[in-house]
Coordinates of C-alpha atoms in Angstrom, one line a residue:
Chain A
X1 CA 277.1 133.3 26.5
X2 CA 279.9 133.7 24.1
X3 CA 281.4 130.9 21.8
X4 CA 283.1 127.8 24.0
X5 CA 286.5 127.2 21.1
X6 CA 287.5 123.1 21.1
X7 CA 291.0 124.7 22.2
X8 CA 289.6 126.4 26.0
X9 CA 289.4 124.5 29.1
X10 CA 287.0 123.8 31.5
X11 CA 288.8 125.8 33.8
X12 CA 289.4 128.8 31.9
X13 CA 285.1 128.5 30.8
X14 CA 284.2 127.8 34.8
X15 CA 286.1 131.2 35.9
X16 CA 283.2 132.6 33.2
X17 CA 280.6 130.8 34.3
X18 CA 282.3 132.2 38.3
X19 CA 282.2 135.6 37.0
X20 CA 278.9 135.2 35.3
X21 CA 277.1 134.1 38.6
X22 CA 279.0 137.3 40.9
X23 CA 277.3 139.4 38.5
X24 CA 273.5 137.7 37.9
X25 CA 274.2 138.0 42.4
X26 CA 274.9 141.7 42.3
X27 CA 272.0 142.1 40.7
X28 CA 270.3 140.9 42.3
X29 CA 269.7 137.3 41.3
X30 CA 268.8 134.4 43.5
X31 CA 269.0 131.4 40.5
X32 CA 270.7 131.9 37.7
X33 CA 270.3 129.3 34.3
X34 CA 273.8 128.4 32.3
X35 CA 273.5 127.1 29.0
X36 CA 274.1 123.6 26.7
X37 CA 276.9 121.2 27.0
X38 CA 277.8 124.8 28.9
X39 CA 281.6 123.7 29.8
X40 CA 282.7 122.4 26.1
X41 CA 281.8 123.2 22.7
X42 CA 279.5 122.0 21.3
X43 CA 280.5 119.3 20.6
X44 CA 278.0 116.7 18.6
X45 CA 278.6 118.7 15.6
X46 CA 281.8 117.4 15.4
X47 CA 281.8 113.3 14.1
X48 CA 285.0 110.8 15.7
X49 CA 284.4 108.3 17.9
X50 CA 282.0 107.9 21.6
X51 CA 284.6 106.5 23.1
X52 CA 287.5 110.1 22.3
X53 CA 283.9 112.1 22.6
X54 CA 283.6 110.4 26.0
X55 CA 287.3 110.5 27.0
X56 CA 287.4 114.2 25.4
X57 CA 283.8 116.4 27.0
X58 CA 282.2 114.0 29.6
X59 CA 281.8 114.7 33.0
X60 CA 282.2 111.0 35.1
X61 CA 281.4 113.7 38.6
X62 CA 280.0 116.4 39.1
X63 CA 280.6 118.2 40.8
X64 CA 284.4 117.4 39.3
X65 CA 287.7 119.4 40.7
X66 CA 287.6 122.1 37.3
X67 CA 283.7 122.7 37.9
X68 CA 284.2 122.9 41.6
X69 CA 284.7 126.5 41.9
X70 CA 281.6 127.3 40.5
X71 CA 279.9 125.0 43.3
X72 CA 281.9 126.8 46.2
X73 CA 281.0 130.0 44.5
X74 CA 276.6 129.1 44.2
X75 CA 277.2 128.9 48.1
X76 CA 279.2 131.3 48.8
X77 CA 276.9 134.1 47.0
X78 CA 273.5 132.1 47.9
X79 CA 272.4 131.7 44.7
X80 CA 271.9 129.1 42.5
X81 CA 271.7 127.8 39.1
X82 CA 271.1 124.9 36.2
X83 CA 274.1 123.9 34.1
X84 CA 274.1 121.5 31.2
X85 CA 277.1 119.2 31.1
X86 CA 277.9 115.8 28.5
X87 CA 277.0 113.1 31.7
X88 CA 278.7 110.0 31.9
X89 CA 276.5 108.1 34.5
X90 CA 277.6 105.9 37.1
X91 CA 276.7 102.7 34.8
X92 CA 278.8 104.3 32.0
X93 CA 275.6 105.5 29.9
X94 CA 275.9 108.8 28.4
X95 CA 274.0 111.7 28.8
X96 CA 273.2 115.1 28.0
X97 CA 272.2 116.9 31.5
X98 CA 271.5 119.7 33.1
X99 CA 271.7 120.3 37.2
X100 CA 269.6 122.2 39.0
X101 CA 272.1 123.5 42.5
X102 CA 270.7 125.5 45.7
X103 CA 272.1 128.2 47.4
X104 CA 273.6 126.3 50.2
X105 CA 275.9 124.6 46.4
X106 CA 274.0 120.8 46.5
X107 CA 272.7 119.6 43.2
X108 CA 269.3 119.8 44.1
X109 CA 267.6 118.4 40.8
X110 CA 268.7 116.3 37.2
X111 CA 267.4 116.6 34.0
X112 CA 268.2 113.5 31.1
X113 CA 267.3 115.3 27.8
X114 CA 264.6 113.0 26.6
X115 CA 264.3 114.8 22.6
X116 CA 267.6 114.3 20.7
X117 CA 267.7 116.4 17.6
X118 CA 269.6 115.3 14.8
X119 CA 271.3 112.0 13.6
X120 CA 273.3 109.4 13.7
X121 CA 275.3 108.5 10.6
X122 CA 278.1 110.3 9.3
X123 CA 276.6 113.1 6.8
X124 CA 280.2 114.3 5.3
X125 CA 278.7 116.2 2.7
X126 CA 276.9 118.2 5.3
X127 CA 279.1 121.1 6.3
X128 CA 279.1 119.9 10.2
X129 CA 277.3 117.2 12.2
X130 CA 274.2 117.7 14.4
X131 CA 275.6 113.9 16.3
X132 CA 273.1 114.3 19.7
X133 CA 271.6 110.6 18.6
X134 CA 275.4 109.3 17.9
X135 CA 276.1 110.4 21.3
X136 CA 273.5 110.1 24.2
X137 CA 270.8 107.8 25.2
X138 CA 267.9 109.5 25.6
X139 CA 267.3 111.3 28.9
X140 CA 265.9 108.2 31.6
X141 CA 264.4 110.8 34.6
X142 CA 260.8 112.3 32.6
X143 CA 260.1 115.2 32.7
X144 CA 260.4 115.8 36.6
X145 CA 259.7 119.0 38.9
X146 CA 261.4 120.0 41.6
X147 CA 260.9 121.9 44.9
X148 CA 264.1 124.2 45.7
X149 CA 264.0 127.3 48.3
X150 CA 260.2 127.2 47.8
X151 CA 260.0 127.4 44.1
X152 CA 258.8 124.8 41.7
X153 CA 261.6 124.1 38.5
X154 CA 261.0 122.4 35.5
X155 CA 264.2 121.6 33.2
X156 CA 264.2 121.3 30.0
X157 CA 266.9 121.3 27.2
X158 CA 267.1 122.8 24.1
X159 CA 264.9 120.9 20.9
X160 CA 262.3 120.2 23.9
X161 CA 261.6 124.0 24.5
X162 CA 259.7 123.1 21.1
X163 CA 258.1 119.8 21.5
X164 CA 254.4 121.8 23.8
X165 CA 254.0 118.2 26.1
X166 CA 257.4 119.1 27.4
X167 CA 256.3 122.3 29.1
X168 CA 252.7 119.9 29.7
X169 CA 253.7 117.7 31.8
X170 CA 256.0 119.9 34.1
X171 CA 252.7 122.5 34.6
X172 CA 250.5 119.3 34.9
X173 CA 253.3 118.7 38.8
X174 CA 252.2 122.2 39.4
X175 CA 256.0 123.6 37.6
X176 CA 256.3 127.7 37.9
X177 CA 259.3 128.5 36.7
X178 CA 261.0 125.9 33.7
X179 CA 264.3 126.3 32.5
X180 CA 267.0 125.4 30.0
X181 CA 269.4 125.7 28.1
X182 CA 270.8 125.0 24.3
X183 CA 272.7 125.7 21.9
X184 CA 270.8 126.1 18.2
X185 CA 273.0 126.3 14.7
X186 CA 272.5 129.5 13.2
X187 CA 272.3 126.9 9.4
X188 CA 269.9 124.3 9.3
X189 CA 271.1 121.3 7.8
X190 CA 268.4 119.3 7.0
X191 CA 267.5 121.3 4.3
X192 CA 267.4 125.2 2.8
X193 CA 266.1 127.0 6.2
X194 CA 265.1 130.7 5.9
X195 CA 267.6 132.3 8.4
X196 CA 265.0 134.5 10.2
X197 CA 262.8 131.8 10.6
X198 CA 265.8 129.5 13.4
X199 CA 265.2 133.2 15.7
X200 CA 261.8 133.1 15.0
X201 CA 260.4 129.9 15.4
X202 CA 262.6 129.8 18.8
X203 CA 261.4 132.5 19.9
X204 CA 257.4 131.9 19.5
X205 CA 257.8 128.2 20.9
X206 CA 259.2 129.8 24.5
X207 CA 255.7 131.8 24.6
X208 CA 253.1 130.3 23.7
X209 CA 254.1 127.6 26.1
X210 CA 254.9 129.6 28.3
X211 CA 251.8 131.6 28.0
X212 CA 250.1 128.5 28.0
X213 CA 251.2 126.7 31.2
X214 CA 251.1 130.4 33.0
X215 CA 255.1 129.9 33.8
X216 CA 257.8 131.1 33.7
X217 CA 260.3 130.7 31.0
X218 CA 264.0 131.3 31.3
X219 CA 266.1 130.0 28.6
X220 CA 270.0 130.2 28.4
X221 CA 272.5 129.8 25.5
X222 CA 275.8 130.0 23.6
X223 CA 276.1 132.6 21.0
X224 CA 278.7 134.0 18.8
X225 CA 280.8 131.8 16.3
X226 CA 282.8 128.2 18.4
X227 CA 285.8 127.7 15.6
X228 CA 283.4 129.1 12.9
X229 CA 280.1 127.3 13.9
X230 CA 277.8 130.7 14.4
X231 CA 274.6 129.5 17.1
X232 CA 271.9 131.8 17.0
X233 CA 272.4 133.3 20.8
X234 CA 269.1 134.9 21.8
X235 CA 268.9 133.9 25.0
X236 CA 265.2 135.7 27.0
X237 CA 263.4 135.2 29.6
X238 CA 259.7 134.8 29.2
X239 CA 256.3 136.1 31.5
X240 CA 253.6 133.4 31.5
X241 CA 251.8 136.9 29.8
X242 CA 254.1 134.8 26.8
X243 CA 256.0 138.4 26.3
X244 CA 259.7 138.5 26.1
X245 CA 260.6 140.3 29.5
X246 CA 264.3 140.1 28.7
X247 CA 266.5 139.3 25.8
X248 CA 270.2 139.1 25.4
X249 CA 272.4 141.4 22.6
X250 CA 275.4 140.1 22.4
X251 CA 278.0 137.5 20.4
X252 CA 280.1 137.3 24.0
X253 CA 279.0 136.2 28.1
X254 CA 276.0 138.5 29.2
X255 CA 274.2 139.0 32.1
X256 CA 270.3 139.4 31.7
X257 CA 268.0 139.1 35.1
X258 CA 264.6 140.1 35.4
X259 CA 262.2 139.8 39.1
X260 CA 260.1 137.0 38.6
X261 CA 256.7 137.6 40.0
X262 CA 256.0 134.2 40.1
X263 CA 252.0 134.8 41.0
X264 CA 251.7 136.4 37.5
X265 CA 250.7 132.3 36.4
X266 CA 248.2 132.2 38.6
X267 CA 245.8 134.2 36.2
X268 CA 246.5 132.0 33.4
X269 CA 246.5 128.6 36.2
X270 CA 242.7 130.3 37.7
X271 CA 241.4 130.8 34.2
X272 CA 241.8 129.9 30.7
X273 CA 243.8 128.0 31.6
X274 CA 242.3 126.1 34.9
X275 CA 242.9 122.5 33.3
X276 CA 241.0 121.1 36.8
X277 CA 237.9 122.6 35.2
X278 CA 238.6 122.8 31.7
X279 CA 241.8 119.8 29.8
X280 CA 239.2 116.8 28.4
X281 CA 242.6 114.0 28.5
X282 CA 239.8 111.3 27.1
X283 CA 240.5 113.6 23.4
X284 CA 244.1 113.5 23.9
X285 CA 244.3 109.6 24.3
X286 CA 246.6 109.4 20.8
X287 CA 249.3 112.3 22.2
X288 CA 250.8 108.5 24.0
X289 CA 248.5 106.3 22.3
X290 CA 250.5 106.8 18.8
X291 CA 254.4 108.2 18.2
X292 CA 254.0 108.7 14.4
X293 CA 251.3 110.5 12.6
X294 CA 249.4 108.1 11.4
X295 CA 246.0 107.9 9.3
X296 CA 242.8 109.6 10.7
X297 CA 240.6 107.8 12.8
X298 CA 237.6 106.6 11.4
Chain B
X1 CA 233.1 139.3 9.7
X2 CA 231.8 142.2 11.4
X3 CA 229.6 142.8 13.8
X4 CA 226.1 140.5 14.0
X5 CA 223.7 142.3 16.4
X6 CA 221.0 141.4 18.2
X7 CA 218.3 142.6 15.8
X8 CA 220.4 140.7 12.3
X9 CA 217.9 138.3 10.7
X10 CA 219.8 135.1 9.5
X11 CA 218.6 135.8 6.0
X12 CA 220.4 139.3 6.2
X13 CA 223.8 137.4 8.2
X14 CA 223.6 134.2 5.5
X15 CA 223.9 137.1 2.4
X16 CA 227.1 138.5 3.7
X17 CA 228.3 134.9 4.0
X18 CA 228.1 134.6 0.3
X19 CA 229.5 138.0 -0.5
X20 CA 232.0 136.7 1.7
X21 CA 232.8 133.5 -0.1
X22 CA 232.1 134.8 -4.4
X23 CA 234.9 137.7 -3.5
X24 CA 237.5 134.6 -2.3
X25 CA 236.5 132.8 -5.2
X26 CA 237.3 135.5 -7.0
X27 CA 240.4 135.6 -5.8
X28 CA 241.2 131.7 -5.9
X29 CA 240.3 130.3 -3.5
X30 CA 238.9 126.3 -2.6
X31 CA 238.3 127.2 1.1
X32 CA 236.8 129.5 3.0
X33 CA 236.5 129.9 6.6
X34 CA 233.6 132.1 8.4
X35 CA 233.6 131.9 12.4
X36 CA 231.8 131.0 15.3
X37 CA 228.4 130.8 15.7
X38 CA 228.4 132.9 12.5
X39 CA 224.8 133.4 11.7
X40 CA 224.1 134.8 14.7
X41 CA 225.2 137.2 17.5
X42 CA 227.8 136.0 20.2
X43 CA 225.2 135.0 22.9
X44 CA 227.0 133.6 25.8
X45 CA 227.8 136.4 26.7
X46 CA 223.7 137.8 27.6
X47 CA 222.3 135.7 30.4
X48 CA 218.2 133.9 30.3
X49 CA 216.9 130.3 29.8
X50 CA 218.4 127.5 28.2
X51 CA 215.1 127.1 26.2
X52 CA 215.4 130.6 25.3
X53 CA 218.9 130.9 23.9
X54 CA 217.9 127.9 21.8
X55 CA 214.8 128.2 20.6
X56 CA 216.4 132.2 19.8
X57 CA 220.0 131.3 18.5
X58 CA 220.5 127.6 18.2
X59 CA 220.4 125.3 14.9
X60 CA 217.9 122.8 15.1
X61 CA 219.1 121.3 10.9
X62 CA 221.7 122.2 8.5
X63 CA 221.5 123.8 5.9
X64 CA 218.1 125.4 7.0
X65 CA 215.6 127.5 5.0
X66 CA 218.4 130.2 5.9
X67 CA 221.6 128.9 5.2
X68 CA 220.2 126.9 2.2
X69 CA 222.2 129.7 0.3
X70 CA 225.3 129.5 1.1
X71 CA 225.1 125.7 0.9
X72 CA 224.0 126.0 -2.9
X73 CA 226.5 129.3 -3.5
X74 CA 229.4 126.6 -2.2
X75 CA 228.2 124.3 -4.9
X76 CA 227.8 126.9 -7.1
X77 CA 231.2 128.7 -7.5
X78 CA 233.0 125.1 -6.1
X79 CA 234.0 126.6 -3.0
X80 CA 234.7 124.7 0.1
X81 CA 234.2 126.1 3.2
X82 CA 234.0 126.0 7.1
X83 CA 231.0 127.3 10.1
X84 CA 230.4 127.4 13.4
X85 CA 227.2 127.4 14.5
X86 CA 224.8 126.7 17.4
X87 CA 223.4 122.9 16.5
X88 CA 220.9 121.4 19.0
X89 CA 221.5 118.1 18.0
X90 CA 218.6 114.8 17.2
X91 CA 218.9 114.1 20.6
X92 CA 218.1 117.9 21.8
X93 CA 221.9 118.4 22.9
X94 CA 224.0 121.7 22.6
X95 CA 226.7 121.2 20.9
X96 CA 229.5 124.4 20.0
X97 CA 229.7 123.2 16.2
X98 CA 231.8 124.0 12.9
X99 CA 230.9 122.0 10.4
X100 CA 232.9 121.3 6.6
X101 CA 231.2 121.5 3.6
X102 CA 232.8 120.1 0.2
X103 CA 233.2 121.9 -3.1
X104 CA 229.7 119.9 -3.6
X105 CA 227.6 121.8 -0.9
X106 CA 227.5 118.8 1.6
X107 CA 228.8 118.5 4.9
X108 CA 232.0 116.0 4.8
X109 CA 233.1 117.0 8.5
X110 CA 231.5 117.9 12.1
X111 CA 233.6 119.1 15.2
X112 CA 231.1 119.7 18.7
X113 CA 233.5 122.5 21.1
X114 CA 235.9 120.3 23.7
X115 CA 237.6 123.1 25.5
X116 CA 234.5 125.3 26.5
X117 CA 235.7 128.4 28.7
X118 CA 233.2 130.9 30.6
X119 CA 231.4 129.9 34.2
X120 CA 227.9 128.7 33.5
X121 CA 226.3 130.5 36.8
X122 CA 225.7 134.6 36.5
X123 CA 227.6 137.3 37.2
X124 CA 225.7 139.9 37.5
X125 CA 228.4 142.4 38.4
X126 CA 230.0 141.6 35.0
X127 CA 229.7 143.8 32.6
X128 CA 229.2 140.5 30.1
X129 CA 228.7 137.1 30.6
X130 CA 230.6 134.3 29.4
X131 CA 228.7 131.4 29.5
X132 CA 229.3 129.4 26.7
X133 CA 229.5 126.2 30.3
X134 CA 226.0 126.8 30.7
X135 CA 224.9 126.4 26.4
X136 CA 226.0 124.6 25.5
X137 CA 227.5 120.3 26.3
X138 CA 231.6 119.8 25.4
X139 CA 231.4 118.5 22.7
X140 CA 231.5 114.5 21.8
X141 CA 233.3 114.0 18.8
X142 CA 237.2 114.3 19.6
X143 CA 239.9 116.2 17.1
X144 CA 238.9 114.4 13.7
X145 CA 240.6 114.9 10.7
X146 CA 238.7 114.9 7.2
X147 CA 239.9 114.8 4.2
X148 CA 237.8 116.6 1.8
X149 CA 239.1 117.2 -1.8
X150 CA 242.7 115.9 -1.2
X151 CA 243.0 117.9 1.5
X152 CA 243.6 116.7 5.4
X153 CA 241.6 118.9 7.2
X154 CA 241.1 119.9 11.3
X155 CA 238.9 121.5 12.0
X156 CA 238.7 123.3 16.1
X157 CA 236.9 125.9 18.2
X158 CA 237.8 129.1 19.6
X159 CA 238.8 128.4 23.3
X160 CA 240.4 124.7 21.6
X161 CA 243.7 127.0 20.2
X162 CA 245.2 128.6 22.7
X163 CA 245.3 123.9 23.9
X164 CA 248.7 122.6 22.4
X165 CA 246.7 119.1 22.8
X166 CA 243.9 120.2 20.3
X167 CA 246.7 120.4 17.6
X168 CA 248.8 117.7 19.2
X169 CA 246.0 115.4 19.0
X170 CA 245.0 116.4 14.5
X171 CA 248.6 116.1 13.6
X172 CA 248.7 112.4 15.1
X173 CA 246.5 112.1 12.1
X174 CA 248.3 113.6 9.7
X175 CA 246.1 117.0 8.9
X176 CA 247.8 119.5 7.1
X177 CA 245.6 122.6 7.5
X178 CA 243.5 122.9 11.1
X179 CA 240.6 125.1 10.9
X180 CA 238.6 127.8 13.4
X181 CA 236.5 130.1 14.1
X182 CA 236.5 132.0 17.2
X183 CA 235.6 135.3 18.9
X184 CA 237.2 136.7 21.8
X185 CA 236.1 139.7 23.8
X186 CA 238.5 142.8 23.7
X187 CA 237.1 142.8 27.9
X188 CA 238.4 140.2 30.2
X189 CA 235.8 139.7 32.8
X190 CA 237.9 137.5 35.2
X191 CA 240.8 139.2 35.7
X192 CA 242.4 143.0 34.4
X193 CA 244.2 141.5 31.9
X194 CA 246.7 144.4 30.4
X195 CA 244.0 144.6 27.0
X196 CA 247.0 143.9 24.5
X197 CA 247.4 140.5 25.3
X198 CA 244.1 140.0 23.9
X199 CA 246.1 140.3 20.5
X200 CA 249.4 139.1 21.3
X201 CA 248.0 135.4 22.9
X202 CA 245.6 134.4 20.4
X203 CA 248.9 135.2 17.7
X204 CA 251.3 133.9 19.9
X205 CA 249.6 130.2 20.1
X206 CA 248.4 130.0 16.7
X207 CA 251.7 130.6 15.4
X208 CA 253.3 128.0 17.9
X209 CA 251.5 125.6 17.0
X210 CA 251.1 125.7 13.8
X211 CA 254.9 125.3 13.5
X212 CA 255.8 122.6 16.5
X213 CA 253.1 120.8 14.5
X214 CA 254.2 122.2 10.3
X215 CA 250.5 122.6 9.9
X216 CA 248.7 125.6 8.0
X217 CA 246.4 127.2 10.7
X218 CA 243.2 129.2 9.0
X219 CA 241.3 131.7 12.8
X220 CA 239.0 133.5 11.5
X221 CA 237.0 135.6 14.1
X222 CA 233.6 138.4 14.5
X223 CA 235.6 141.9 14.6
X224 CA 234.2 145.4 15.9
X225 CA 231.6 146.0 18.4
X226 CA 227.6 143.7 18.9
X227 CA 225.4 146.0 20.8
X228 CA 227.7 147.5 22.7
X229 CA 230.6 144.9 23.7
X230 CA 234.2 144.7 21.5
X231 CA 236.0 142.1 20.4
X232 CA 239.5 141.6 19.1
X233 CA 239.0 140.7 15.7
X234 CA 243.0 140.0 14.2
X235 CA 242.2 136.9 11.5
X236 CA 245.0 135.1 10.4
X237 CA 246.5 132.6 8.6
X238 CA 249.9 131.3 9.7
X239 CA 251.9 129.1 7.7
X240 CA 253.6 125.6 9.1
X241 CA 257.1 128.0 9.6
X242 CA 254.7 129.9 12.6
X243 CA 254.5 133.2 10.4
X244 CA 251.3 135.2 9.9
X245 CA 251.1 135.4 6.1
X246 CA 247.9 137.6 6.2
X247 CA 245.5 140.0 8.4
X248 CA 242.6 141.1 8.2
X249 CA 243.0 145.0 9.7
X250 CA 238.9 146.3 9.3
X251 CA 236.3 146.5 11.7
X252 CA 233.8 144.7 8.9
X253 CA 233.5 141.8 6.4
X254 CA 237.4 141.0 4.9
X255 CA 238.2 138.2 2.9
X256 CA 242.1 137.8 3.4
X257 CA 243.4 134.8 0.8
X258 CA 246.8 133.4 0.7
X259 CA 247.3 129.9 -1.8
X260 CA 249.2 127.5 0.6
X261 CA 251.7 125.2 -0.5
X262 CA 251.2 122.0 1.6
X263 CA 254.2 121.4 1.3
X264 CA 255.9 123.5 3.5
X265 CA 254.6 121.6 6.4
X266 CA 257.1 118.9 5.2
X267 CA 260.1 120.4 6.3
X268 CA 259.3 120.4 9.3
X269 CA 257.3 117.3 10.0
X270 CA 260.6 115.3 8.0
X271 CA 263.1 116.3 10.5
X272 CA 262.9 118.7 13.0
X273 CA 259.2 117.0 13.5
X274 CA 259.7 114.4 12.5
X275 CA 257.2 112.4 15.9
X276 CA 257.8 108.8 14.8
X277 CA 261.7 109.4 15.3
X278 CA 261.4 112.0 18.2
X279 CA 258.3 112.0 20.0
X280 CA 259.0 109.6 23.2
X281 CA 255.4 109.2 24.5
X282 CA 256.6 107.6 27.0
X283 CA 256.8 110.3 28.6
X284 CA 254.2 112.0 28.4
X285 CA 251.5 110.1 30.4
X286 CA 251.2 112.9 33.1
X287 CA 249.4 114.3 30.0
X288 CA 246.3 111.4 30.2
X289 CA 246.8 110.7 33.2
X290 CA 245.5 113.9 34.5
X291 CA 242.8 116.7 34.2
X292 CA 244.2 119.1 36.5
X293 CA 248.1 120.0 38.1
X294 CA 249.4 117.7 41.3
X295 CA 252.1 117.5 43.0
X296 CA 255.6 116.6 41.1
X297 CA 256.1 113.6 41.1
X298 CA 258.0 111.9 43.4

């Protein structure tokens, strides 16, 4: 998905999403993955009061009047989709959220982002902000797997894709496909990171975790430059072999599509990654017993 | 390391290891990683009685007369090393083991392989066997980290490198370098796997896990053909950026060497992978609560 600027209306964005949904359907798609915070610009790059952010960029209902045409198109076409957006929950808490919508246009799964990157404080010296820890609460729904139209889908968002725990928890629930939206700035504001790493670490994380869990991974980003802020894009579909089988090339709205053989993952799940046969959780305790890194065990 | 054939003596193998240790030292090395089961051929490819395997391929002492020259060379040169071998423990139990030897030629750490691949039963129809589950007990020492000469080393072996839990448990103990030996057959006896995947899945696993934990990974294999059984080789050193910074090219004994800036990992450990700030173990419970994959959580 190309950039969404501050001045773009929800209605204009949804028209673009519907056009991509129709193109995907014409190419045989049964499920479409849209980016994180797909309805607005990536607003955590701007400092503002929480109340202002919520008023401008969050959705208190899903669907709502602006987004309804996308749900209608899904039902009309018989195509499911994953959509990321900023959610204001019924209890007033803010989440970075994705929903799974089935081919009847019904919400059949929800995920709220757990690994929130960035910072809470204003960094006026930085070229832009990364304020997800300020604007969002940590997700409270866990990493769940949803069976929808006979496929087991897992969902996560952006920075979650760099954490192997994300995929493992879903693979232990027999996920076959993990869908994720993301927005990754082309510049790292935290250290002087070589620019090429922004893309290579993204790709290698998806590839290794698809392989190590025997799952398909479909990752969709916004790309191009939102009001001068460039993002890496590089949306991909990764097979359980760890191979990238489709990748975007442009800096604008673009549809990539594969026919995903879900049984391909079985080769891995039955042999090298036969969890029941090979995993040794008695040696993994530290993964849940520690949060941060500490001293070597005695 | 090139192949070790059934007819090769321990003495001849150790002379090759000492020659590589000397070359590494001449190129500035302070630590050298040798392969898994470096002293013998990769014998789990052959079916035999356990007693015969233990008599021919296991070490009841480390060091012993055959291996002592390697320990002596380490002390003389002031170079540490990692060495994989088949261990017959004092209680008679068999392990696939690696030791960390410091620059004084003293054993300062031991690891016994936890993720044993392959099978226990004879598969006479297969072109060769993969009998690690028959010849070895599951390691009982956990994934520990050893501080030796001011560096925090983790160790694992071969198939462990494909399991993200391996690296995470060691990164949670502040490992800076993970060393591993491996032997990977070029053919998969379990399914008709495309040959190129044998190498790409090896590399992508090392790259993603180095990056996702902010650690250096040094992985050393035997390569070439042991009595007609070809192995993938492709020994590499991977930086905390996920980049391969050194890789072997030949099918014989070959030394690769890098100057590893241990502080490079800090960029990742302080920001994107600041575990204390970003990890959410309350959502990782399934990693230790389940062994095999099961139903989606309700």
